[in-house]
CSV table of C-alpha atoms in Angstrom, one decimal:
chain,number,residue,atom,x,y,z
A,1,MET,CA,0.0,0.0,0.0
A,2,TYR,CA,2.8,2.4,0.9
A,3,GLY,CA,4.5,2.0,-2.4
A,4,THR,CA,1.3,2.6,-4.4
A,5,LEU,CA,0.5,5.7,-2.3
A,6,LEU,CA,4.0,7.1,-2.8
A,7,LEU,CA,4.0,6.3,-6.5
A,8,LEU,CA,0.6,8.1,-7.0
A,9,HIS,CA,1.8,11.0,-5.0
A,10,ILE,CA,5.0,11.4,-7.0
A,11,LEU,CA,3.3,11.0,-10.3
A,12,ALA,CA,0.8,13.7,-9.4
A,13,ALA,CA,3.6,15.9,-8.1
A,14,THR,CA,5.3,15.5,-11.5
A,15,ILE,CA,2.2,16.6,-13.4
A,16,TRP,CA,1.5,19.5,-11.0
A,17,THR,CA,5.0,20.8,-10.7
A,18,GLY,CA,6.0,20.1,-14.3
A,19,GLY,CA,2.9,21.9,-15.6
A,20,HIS,CA,3.6,24.9,-13.5
A,21,ILE,CA,7.3,25.1,-14.6
A,22,VAL,CA,6.2,24.9,-18.2
A,23,LEU,CA,3.6,27.6,-17.5
A,24,SER,CA,6.1,29.9,-15.8
A,25,VAL,CA,9.1,29.4,-18.0
A,26,VAL,CA,7.6,28.8,-21.5
A,27,VAL,CA,4.0,30.0,-21.6
A,28,LEU,CA,4.0,33.0,-19.3
A,29,PRO,CA,6.9,34.9,-20.9
A,30,LYS,CA,5.3,34.6,-24.3
A,31,VAL,CA,1.9,35.7,-22.9
A,32,LEU,CA,3.4,38.7,-21.3
A,33,ARG,CA,5.5,39.6,-24.3
A,34,GLU,CA,2.6,39.3,-26.7
A,35,SER,CA,0.0,40.7,-24.2
A,36,SER,CA,-2.2,37.7,-24.9
A,37,PRO,CA,-4.6,36.6,-22.2
A,38,GLU,CA,-6.0,34.1,-24.7
A,39,GLN,CA,-2.8,32.1,-24.8
A,40,LEU,CA,-2.8,31.9,-21.0
A,41,LEU,CA,-6.4,30.8,-20.9
A,42,ALA,CA,-5.8,28.3,-23.6
A,43,PHE,CA,-3.0,26.7,-21.7
A,44,GLU,CA,-5.0,26.8,-18.5
A,45,SER,CA,-8.0,25.1,-20.0
A,46,VAL,CA,-5.9,22.2,-21.3
A,47,TYR,CA,-3.7,21.9,-18.3
A,48,GLU,CA,-6.5,22.2,-15.7
A,49,LYS,CA,-8.0,18.9,-17.0
A,50,ILE,CA,-4.9,17.0,-15.7
A,51,GLY,CA,-3.4,19.5,-13.2
A,52,MET,CA,-6.4,19.7,-10.9
A,53,PRO,CA,-6.9,16.0,-10.6
A,54,ALA,CA,-3.2,15.7,-10.0
A,55,LEU,CA,-3.5,18.2,-7.2
A,56,ILE,CA,-6.4,16.3,-5.7
A,57,VAL,CA,-4.4,13.1,-5.9
A,58,GLN,CA,-1.5,14.8,-4.2
A,59,ILE,CA,-3.7,16.1,-1.3
A,60,VAL,CA,-5.4,12.7,-0.7
A,61,THR,CA,-2.2,10.6,-1.0
A,62,GLY,CA,-0.2,13.2,1.0
A,63,LEU,CA,-2.7,13.1,3.9
A,64,MET,CA,-2.6,9.3,3.8
A,65,LEU,CA,1.2,9.3,3.7
A,66,ALA,CA,1.4,11.8,6.6
A,67,HIS,CA,-1.1,9.6,8.6
A,68,ARG,CA,1.1,6.6,7.9
A,69,LEU,CA,4.2,8.5,9.2
A,70,GLU,CA,2.3,9.9,12.2
A,71,PRO,CA,-1.1,8.3,12.9
A,72,ASN,CA,-1.9,10.9,15.6
A,73,VAL,CA,-3.0,13.9,13.6
A,74,SER,CA,-2.5,16.2,16.6
A,75,GLU,CA,1.2,15.2,16.6
A,76,TRP,CA,1.5,16.7,13.0
A,77,PHE,CA,1.7,20.1,14.7
A,78,ASN,CA,4.0,19.1,17.6
A,79,MET,CA,7.2,20.9,16.5
A,80,SER,CA,9.2,18.8,19.0
A,81,ASN,CA,8.4,15.9,16.6
A,82,PRO,CA,11.0,16.1,13.7
A,83,VAL,CA,8.6,14.5,11.2
A,84,SER,CA,6.1,17.3,12.0
A,85,HIS,CA,8.4,19.9,10.4
A,86,ALA,CA,8.0,18.5,7.0
A,87,ILE,CA,4.2,17.8,7.4
A,88,VAL,CA,3.6,21.3,8.6
A,89,ALA,CA,5.7,22.7,5.7
A,90,LYS,CA,3.6,20.7,3.2
A,91,LEU,CA,0.3,21.9,4.8
A,92,LEU,CA,1.5,25.5,4.8
A,93,LEU,CA,2.4,25.2,1.1
A,94,LEU,CA,-1.0,23.7,0.4
A,95,LEU,CA,-2.7,26.5,2.2
A,96,LEU,CA,-0.7,29.1,0.3
A,97,THR,CA,-1.5,27.3,-3.0
A,98,ILE,CA,-5.2,27.2,-2.2
A,99,CYS,CA,-5.2,30.9,-1.3
A,100,PHE,CA,-3.5,32.0,-4.5
A,101,ALA,CA,-5.7,29.7,-6.6
A,102,ILE,CA,-8.9,31.0,-5.0
A,103,ASP,CA,-7.8,34.6,-5.5
A,104,ALA,CA,-6.8,34.0,-9.1
A,105,ARG,CA,-10.0,32.0,-9.9
A,106,PHE,CA,-12.5,34.5,-8.4
A,107,ARG,CA,-10.7,37.9,-8.7
A,108,VAL,CA,-8.2,37.8,-11.6
A,109,VAL,CA,-9.3,35.2,-14.2
A,110,PRO,CA,-12.9,36.6,-14.5
A,111,VAL,CA,-11.6,39.9,-15.7
A,112,LEU,CA,-8.3,38.7,-17.3
A,113,SER,CA,-7.2,41.1,-20.0
A,114,GLU,CA,-4.1,42.7,-21.4
A,115,ASN,CA,-4.2,45.2,-18.6
A,116,ASN,CA,-3.9,42.7,-15.7
A,117,LEU,CA,-1.7,39.9,-17.1
A,118,LYS,CA,1.0,41.0,-14.7
A,119,VAL,CA,-1.4,40.4,-11.8
A,120,MET,CA,-1.9,36.9,-13.1
A,121,ALA,CA,1.9,36.4,-13.4
A,122,TRP,CA,2.1,37.4,-9.7
A,123,HIS,CA,-0.1,34.4,-9.0
A,124,VAL,CA,1.5,31.9,-11.4
A,125,ILE,CA,5.1,32.5,-10.3
A,126,PRO,CA,4.5,32.0,-6.5
A,127,VAL,CA,2.4,28.9,-7.1
A,128,THR,CA,5.2,27.5,-9.3
A,129,PHE,CA,7.7,28.2,-6.5
A,130,PHE,CA,5.4,26.6,-4.0
A,131,SER,CA,5.1,23.5,-6.2
A,132,ILE,CA,8.9,23.2,-6.4
A,133,LEU,CA,9.1,23.6,-2.6
A,134,PHE,CA,6.5,20.8,-2.3
A,135,VAL,CA,9.0,18.5,-4.1
A,136,VAL,CA,11.9,19.7,-2.0
A,137,VAL,CA,9.9,19.1,1.2
A,138,GLY,CA,8.8,15.7,-0.1
A,139,VAL,CA,12.4,14.7,-0.7
A,140,SER,CA,13.2,15.8,2.9
A,141,PHE,CA,11.1,12.9,4.2
A,142,ARG,CA,13.8,10.7,2.9
A,143,THR,CA,16.8,12.9,3.3
A,144,GLY,CA,15.9,14.4,6.7
A,145,TRP,CA,16.7,18.0,5.5
A,146,LEU,CA,13.8,19.4,7.6
A,147,TYR,CA,14.3,17.2,10.6
């Protein structure tokens, strides 16, 4: 069971993080250069079909993996427990990702135009950074970087 959970978690992380890196490094610069919200929306509409399910898989498998490491959920927040450092880091990154996503979805995307593409960029770039940090923190479960 552990191997399957970890595999699903890593595959979903690959999709989520890889998609955001492509968005930030390839798509976004072109969108900004050409002032084309249509290109951004086109990428998002395609990527969202695989990216959002990947995020959901990450959340579900991440919670299951955390529970496997520390069955007592209240211990997830006990900072004297070294494993809690990585669990809390992942939960904080998830909270930040959700906050940026909600703000983008309800405040920025409905009025996306040439005039506010930079506002959208200020959502895309941090979420990409958070996704990379998710991977770094995930690796720390094995390396002990955060313990």
